[in-house]
Amino acid sequence: MSDASTALGVRLYPDLVERGGLAPALIETATRLGLDVGQVSAPERGRSRFTCAELHSEQGVVCVKLGSQARYFMIDLRVAGEVLARGDVMDLAQVAQVASAWRAGLTVAELTARFPFMEEIKHRPAPVAQVS
């Protein structure tokens, strides 16, 4: 059994095993759909090199990870390390569509309206220190 099939699980992600992991499968899917998803990277070592991908753009980073018990893709939209939106979807083409829309400059509000499986993360303001 290959490293990719061990890390990904042939039963849940046979298409990703065939392509050598999540990052190469995302690149191939975006290319097939004519979508610009920007630079795609994956960790260099360990299981996560098959199960994680980051799509970089001026807008921020789209981080994608795989579900382990069922087939789905977990998406985080991050700016300066802060998660602004997240969602889960079962179709890799939809992951590529989210990444392409984010790269094209859609705001979080526009993106969550277009892709109902994405949810904006509301951040609470930091508590104000009381001066004595």
mmCIF file with all atom_site columns, C-alpha atoms in Angstrom:
data_model
loop_
_atom_site.group_PDB
_atom_site.id
_atom_site.type_symbol
_atom_site.label_atom_id
_atom_site.label_alt_id
_atom_site.label_comp_id
_atom_site.label_asym_id
_atom_site.label_entity_id
_atom_site.label_seq_id
_atom_site.pdbx_PDB_ins_code
_atom_site.Cartn_x
_atom_site.Cartn_y
_atom_site.Cartn_z
_atom_site.occupancy
_atom_site.B_iso_or_equiv
_atom_site.pdbx_formal_charge
_atom_site.auth_seq_id
_atom_site.auth_comp_id
_atom_site.auth_asym_id
_atom_site.auth_atom_id
_atom_site.pdbx_PDB_model_num
ATOM 1   C CA . MET A 1 1   ? 0.000   0.000  0.000   1.00 0.00 ? 1   MET A CA 1
ATOM 2   C CA . SER A 1 2   ? 1.407   3.432  -0.917  1.00 0.00 ? 2   SER A CA 1
ATOM 3   C CA . ASP A 1 3   ? 2.019   6.251  1.575   1.00 0.00 ? 3   ASP A CA 1
ATOM 4   C CA . ALA A 1 4   ? -0.806  8.215  -0.049  1.00 0.00 ? 4   ALA A CA 1
ATOM 5   C CA . SER A 1 5   ? -3.313  5.381  0.241   1.00 0.00 ? 5   SER A CA 1
ATOM 6   C CA . THR A 1 6   ? -2.345  4.789  3.887   1.00 0.00 ? 6   THR A CA 1
ATOM 7   C CA . ALA A 1 7   ? -2.700  8.490  4.760   1.00 0.00 ? 7   ALA A CA 1
ATOM 8   C CA . LEU A 1 8   ? -5.868  9.158  2.768   1.00 0.00 ? 8   LEU A CA 1
ATOM 9   C CA . GLY A 1 9   ? -7.812  5.951  2.995   1.00 0.00 ? 9   GLY A CA 1
ATOM 10  C CA . VAL A 1 10  ? -8.556  4.308  -0.331  1.00 0.00 ? 10  VAL A CA 1
ATOM 11  C CA . ARG A 1 11  ? -12.237 3.875  0.557   1.00 0.00 ? 11  ARG A CA 1
ATOM 12  C CA . LEU A 1 12  ? -12.937 7.600  1.232   1.00 0.00 ? 12  LEU A CA 1
ATOM 13  C CA . TYR A 1 13  ? -10.549 9.298  -1.187  1.00 0.00 ? 13  TYR A CA 1
ATOM 14  C CA . PRO A 1 14  ? -9.627  6.975  -4.074  1.00 0.00 ? 14  PRO A CA 1
ATOM 15  C CA . ASP A 1 15  ? -9.413  9.944  -6.476  1.00 0.00 ? 15  ASP A CA 1
ATOM 16  C CA . LEU A 1 16  ? -6.934  11.732 -4.195  1.00 0.00 ? 16  LEU A CA 1
ATOM 17  C CA . VAL A 1 17  ? -4.827  8.584  -3.778  1.00 0.00 ? 17  VAL A CA 1
ATOM 18  C CA . GLU A 1 18  ? -4.669  8.282  -7.566  1.00 0.00 ? 18  GLU A CA 1
ATOM 19  C CA . ARG A 1 19  ? -3.420  11.888 -7.867  1.00 0.00 ? 19  ARG A CA 1
ATOM 20  C CA . GLY A 1 20  ? -0.920  11.690 -4.991  1.00 0.00 ? 20  GLY A CA 1
ATOM 21  C CA . GLY A 1 21  ? -2.797  13.725 -2.396  1.00 0.00 ? 21  GLY A CA 1
ATOM 22  C CA . LEU A 1 22  ? -5.093  16.662 -1.814  1.00 0.00 ? 22  LEU A CA 1
ATOM 23  C CA . ALA A 1 23  ? -2.850  19.434 -3.225  1.00 0.00 ? 23  ALA A CA 1
ATOM 24  C CA . PRO A 1 24  ? -2.238  17.773 -6.617  1.00 0.00 ? 24  PRO A CA 1
ATOM 25  C CA . ALA A 1 25  ? -5.926  16.820 -6.869  1.00 0.00 ? 25  ALA A CA 1
ATOM 26  C CA . LEU A 1 26  ? -6.959  20.431 -6.173  1.00 0.00 ? 26  LEU A CA 1
ATOM 27  C CA . ILE A 1 27  ? -4.566  21.743 -8.812  1.00 0.00 ? 27  ILE A CA 1
ATOM 28  C CA . GLU A 1 28  ? -5.884  19.242 -11.350 1.00 0.00 ? 28  GLU A CA 1
ATOM 29  C CA . THR A 1 29  ? -9.518  20.018 -10.502 1.00 0.00 ? 29  THR A CA 1
ATOM 30  C CA . ALA A 1 30  ? -8.990  23.786 -10.788 1.00 0.00 ? 30  ALA A CA 1
ATOM 31  C CA . THR A 1 31  ? -7.179  23.384 -14.107 1.00 0.00 ? 31  THR A CA 1
ATOM 32  C CA . ARG A 1 32  ? -9.932  21.146 -15.487 1.00 0.00 ? 32  ARG A CA 1
ATOM 33  C CA . LEU A 1 33  ? -12.556 23.739 -14.465 1.00 0.00 ? 33  LEU A CA 1
ATOM 34  C CA . GLY A 1 34  ? -10.510 26.699 -15.756 1.00 0.00 ? 34  GLY A CA 1
ATOM 35  C CA . LEU A 1 35  ? -10.247 28.239 -12.287 1.00 0.00 ? 35  LEU A CA 1
ATOM 36  C CA . ASP A 1 36  ? -7.369  30.330 -10.961 1.00 0.00 ? 36  ASP A CA 1
ATOM 37  C CA . VAL A 1 37  ? -6.701  29.176 -7.399  1.00 0.00 ? 37  VAL A CA 1
ATOM 38  C CA . GLY A 1 38  ? -3.213  30.652 -7.067  1.00 0.00 ? 38  GLY A CA 1
ATOM 39  C CA . GLN A 1 39  ? -0.233  28.908 -5.549  1.00 0.00 ? 39  GLN A CA 1
ATOM 40  C CA . VAL A 1 40  ? -1.095  25.574 -3.930  1.00 0.00 ? 40  VAL A CA 1
ATOM 41  C CA . SER A 1 41  ? 1.202   24.028 -1.349  1.00 0.00 ? 41  SER A CA 1
ATOM 42  C CA . ALA A 1 42  ? 1.231   21.133 1.101   1.00 0.00 ? 42  ALA A CA 1
ATOM 43  C CA . PRO A 1 43  ? 3.443   20.221 4.037   1.00 0.00 ? 43  PRO A CA 1
ATOM 44  C CA . GLU A 1 44  ? 6.606   18.452 2.934   1.00 0.00 ? 44  GLU A CA 1
ATOM 45  C CA . ARG A 1 45  ? 6.566   15.610 5.448   1.00 0.00 ? 45  ARG A CA 1
ATOM 46  C CA . GLY A 1 46  ? 4.241   13.315 7.287   1.00 0.00 ? 46  GLY A CA 1
ATOM 47  C CA . ARG A 1 47  ? 0.675   12.285 6.678   1.00 0.00 ? 47  ARG A CA 1
ATOM 48  C CA . SER A 1 48  ? -0.455  15.911 6.210   1.00 0.00 ? 48  SER A CA 1
ATOM 49  C CA . ARG A 1 49  ? 1.463   16.167 2.907   1.00 0.00 ? 49  ARG A CA 1
ATOM 50  C CA . PHE A 1 50  ? -1.399  14.091 1.461   1.00 0.00 ? 50  PHE A CA 1
ATOM 51  C CA . THR A 1 51  ? -4.297  15.393 3.585   1.00 0.00 ? 51  THR A CA 1
ATOM 52  C CA . CYS A 1 52  ? -3.762  19.191 3.731   1.00 0.00 ? 52  CYS A CA 1
ATOM 53  C CA . ALA A 1 53  ? -3.429  21.955 1.164   1.00 0.00 ? 53  ALA A CA 1
ATOM 54  C CA . GLU A 1 54  ? -3.022  25.711 1.304   1.00 0.00 ? 54  GLU A CA 1
ATOM 55  C CA . LEU A 1 55  ? -3.976  28.000 -1.558  1.00 0.00 ? 55  LEU A CA 1
ATOM 56  C CA . HIS A 1 56  ? -2.182  31.336 -1.307  1.00 0.00 ? 56  HIS A CA 1
ATOM 57  C CA . SER A 1 57  ? -3.286  34.672 -2.754  1.00 0.00 ? 57  SER A CA 1
ATOM 58  C CA . GLU A 1 58  ? -3.072  38.381 -1.969  1.00 0.00 ? 58  GLU A CA 1
ATOM 59  C CA . GLN A 1 59  ? -6.524  38.064 -0.387  1.00 0.00 ? 59  GLN A CA 1
ATOM 60  C CA . GLY A 1 60  ? -5.313  35.505 2.169   1.00 0.00 ? 60  GLY A CA 1
ATOM 61  C CA . VAL A 1 61  ? -4.968  31.753 2.497   1.00 0.00 ? 61  VAL A CA 1
ATOM 62  C CA . VAL A 1 62  ? -7.490  29.002 1.898   1.00 0.00 ? 62  VAL A CA 1
ATOM 63  C CA . CYS A 1 63  ? -6.601  26.047 4.139   1.00 0.00 ? 63  CYS A CA 1
ATOM 64  C CA . VAL A 1 64  ? -8.151  22.705 3.241   1.00 0.00 ? 64  VAL A CA 1
ATOM 65  C CA . LYS A 1 65  ? -8.107  19.491 5.278   1.00 0.00 ? 65  LYS A CA 1
ATOM 66  C CA . LEU A 1 66  ? -9.855  16.160 4.894   1.00 0.00 ? 66  LEU A CA 1
ATOM 67  C CA . GLY A 1 67  ? -12.486 14.522 7.036   1.00 0.00 ? 67  GLY A CA 1
ATOM 68  C CA . SER A 1 68  ? -11.229 11.284 8.553   1.00 0.00 ? 68  SER A CA 1
ATOM 69  C CA . GLN A 1 69  ? -14.444 9.345  9.211   1.00 0.00 ? 69  GLN A CA 1
ATOM 70  C CA . ALA A 1 70  ? -16.440 10.492 6.175   1.00 0.00 ? 70  ALA A CA 1
ATOM 71  C CA . ARG A 1 71  ? -15.570 12.081 2.847   1.00 0.00 ? 71  ARG A CA 1
ATOM 72  C CA . TYR A 1 72  ? -15.636 15.853 3.159   1.00 0.00 ? 72  TYR A CA 1
ATOM 73  C CA . PHE A 1 73  ? -13.314 18.819 2.786   1.00 0.00 ? 73  PHE A CA 1
ATOM 74  C CA . MET A 1 74  ? -12.909 21.332 5.635   1.00 0.00 ? 74  MET A CA 1
ATOM 75  C CA . ILE A 1 75  ? -12.174 24.851 4.387   1.00 0.00 ? 75  ILE A CA 1
ATOM 76  C CA . ASP A 1 76  ? -10.802 27.798 6.395   1.00 0.00 ? 76  ASP A CA 1
ATOM 77  C CA . LEU A 1 77  ? -10.311 31.279 4.923   1.00 0.00 ? 77  LEU A CA 1
ATOM 78  C CA . ARG A 1 78  ? -7.480  32.980 6.797   1.00 0.00 ? 78  ARG A CA 1
ATOM 79  C CA . VAL A 1 79  ? -5.977  36.439 6.817   1.00 0.00 ? 79  VAL A CA 1
ATOM 80  C CA . ALA A 1 80  ? -2.875  37.019 8.945   1.00 0.00 ? 80  ALA A CA 1
ATOM 81  C CA . GLY A 1 81  ? -3.482  33.670 10.650  1.00 0.00 ? 81  GLY A CA 1
ATOM 82  C CA . GLU A 1 82  ? -7.038  34.579 11.702  1.00 0.00 ? 82  GLU A CA 1
ATOM 83  C CA . VAL A 1 83  ? -9.926  32.416 10.436  1.00 0.00 ? 83  VAL A CA 1
ATOM 84  C CA . LEU A 1 84  ? -12.576 34.664 8.850   1.00 0.00 ? 84  LEU A CA 1
ATOM 85  C CA . ALA A 1 85  ? -14.841 31.938 7.436   1.00 0.00 ? 85  ALA A CA 1
ATOM 86  C CA . ARG A 1 86  ? -15.061 28.183 7.406   1.00 0.00 ? 86  ARG A CA 1
ATOM 87  C CA . GLY A 1 87  ? -17.135 25.430 5.945   1.00 0.00 ? 87  GLY A CA 1
ATOM 88  C CA . ASP A 1 88  ? -17.368 21.779 4.978   1.00 0.00 ? 88  ASP A CA 1
ATOM 89  C CA . VAL A 1 89  ? -18.235 20.419 1.551   1.00 0.00 ? 89  VAL A CA 1
ATOM 90  C CA . MET A 1 90  ? -18.143 17.008 -0.100  1.00 0.00 ? 90  MET A CA 1
ATOM 91  C CA . ASP A 1 91  ? -17.204 18.110 -3.628  1.00 0.00 ? 91  ASP A CA 1
ATOM 92  C CA . LEU A 1 92  ? -13.591 19.001 -4.475  1.00 0.00 ? 92  LEU A CA 1
ATOM 93  C CA . ALA A 1 93  ? -14.809 21.183 -7.361  1.00 0.00 ? 93  ALA A CA 1
ATOM 94  C CA . GLN A 1 94  ? -16.612 23.390 -4.842  1.00 0.00 ? 94  GLN A CA 1
ATOM 95  C CA . VAL A 1 95  ? -13.373 23.755 -2.861  1.00 0.00 ? 95  VAL A CA 1
ATOM 96  C CA . ALA A 1 96  ? -11.671 24.991 -6.037  1.00 0.00 ? 96  ALA A CA 1
ATOM 97  C CA . GLN A 1 97  ? -14.588 27.370 -6.704  1.00 0.00 ? 97  GLN A CA 1
ATOM 98  C CA . VAL A 1 98  ? -14.321 28.869 -3.199  1.00 0.00 ? 98  VAL A CA 1
ATOM 99  C CA . ALA A 1 99  ? -10.545 29.318 -3.575  1.00 0.00 ? 99  ALA A CA 1
ATOM 100 C CA . SER A 1 100 ? -10.962 30.924 -7.005  1.00 0.00 ? 100 SER A CA 1
ATOM 101 C CA . ALA A 1 101 ? -13.670 33.315 -5.767  1.00 0.00 ? 101 ALA A CA 1
ATOM 102 C CA . TRP A 1 102 ? -11.554 34.279 -2.742  1.00 0.00 ? 102 TRP A CA 1
ATOM 103 C CA . ARG A 1 103 ? -8.550  34.875 -4.985  1.00 0.00 ? 103 ARG A CA 1
ATOM 104 C CA . ALA A 1 104 ? -10.697 36.997 -7.319  1.00 0.00 ? 104 ALA A CA 1
ATOM 105 C CA . GLY A 1 105 ? -11.422 39.354 -4.430  1.00 0.00 ? 105 GLY A CA 1
ATOM 106 C CA . LEU A 1 106 ? -14.854 38.380 -3.135  1.00 0.00 ? 106 LEU A CA 1
ATOM 107 C CA . THR A 1 107 ? -15.427 39.611 0.408   1.00 0.00 ? 107 THR A CA 1
ATOM 108 C CA . VAL A 1 108 ? -16.279 37.159 3.160   1.00 0.00 ? 108 VAL A CA 1
ATOM 109 C CA . ALA A 1 109 ? -19.916 38.324 3.023   1.00 0.00 ? 109 ALA A CA 1
ATOM 110 C CA . GLU A 1 110 ? -20.079 37.810 -0.760  1.00 0.00 ? 110 GLU A CA 1
ATOM 111 C CA . LEU A 1 111 ? -18.382 34.447 -0.500  1.00 0.00 ? 111 LEU A CA 1
ATOM 112 C CA . THR A 1 112 ? -20.695 33.134 2.235   1.00 0.00 ? 112 THR A CA 1
ATOM 113 C CA . ALA A 1 113 ? -23.709 34.343 0.221   1.00 0.00 ? 113 ALA A CA 1
ATOM 114 C CA . ARG A 1 114 ? -22.482 32.540 -2.912  1.00 0.00 ? 114 ARG A CA 1
ATOM 115 C CA . PHE A 1 115 ? -21.438 29.359 -1.087  1.00 0.00 ? 115 PHE A CA 1
ATOM 116 C CA . PRO A 1 116 ? -24.035 28.574 1.627   1.00 0.00 ? 116 PRO A CA 1
ATOM 117 C CA . PHE A 1 117 ? -21.834 25.871 3.155   1.00 0.00 ? 117 PHE A CA 1
ATOM 118 C CA . MET A 1 118 ? -19.337 28.595 4.165   1.00 0.00 ? 118 MET A CA 1
ATOM 119 C CA . GLU A 1 119 ? -19.962 30.501 7.395   1.00 0.00 ? 119 GLU A CA 1
ATOM 120 C CA . GLU A 1 120 ? -18.426 33.777 8.495   1.00 0.00 ? 120 GLU A CA 1
ATOM 121 C CA . ILE A 1 121 ? -16.658 33.537 11.846  1.00 0.00 ? 121 ILE A CA 1
ATOM 122 C CA . LYS A 1 122 ? -17.711 36.383 14.099  1.00 0.00 ? 122 LYS A CA 1
ATOM 123 C CA . HIS A 1 123 ? -14.887 37.473 16.361  1.00 0.00 ? 123 HIS A CA 1
ATOM 124 C CA . ARG A 1 124 ? -15.600 38.976 19.735  1.00 0.00 ? 124 ARG A CA 1
ATOM 125 C CA . PRO A 1 125 ? -13.771 42.162 20.553  1.00 0.00 ? 125 PRO A CA 1
ATOM 126 C CA . ALA A 1 126 ? -10.987 41.739 23.092  1.00 0.00 ? 126 ALA A CA 1
ATOM 127 C CA . PRO A 1 127 ? -12.017 42.786 26.595  1.00 0.00 ? 127 PRO A CA 1
ATOM 128 C CA . VAL A 1 128 ? -10.927 46.291 27.494  1.00 0.00 ? 128 VAL A CA 1
ATOM 129 C CA . ALA A 1 129 ? -8.576  46.383 30.460  1.00 0.00 ? 129 ALA A CA 1
ATOM 130 C CA . GLN A 1 130 ? -9.874  48.387 33.366  1.00 0.00 ? 130 GLN A CA 1
ATOM 131 C CA . VAL A 1 131 ? -7.473  51.049 34.594  1.00 0.00 ? 131 VAL A CA 1
ATOM 132 C CA . SER A 1 132 ? -7.494  51.534 38.372  1.00 0.00 ? 132 SER A CA 1
#
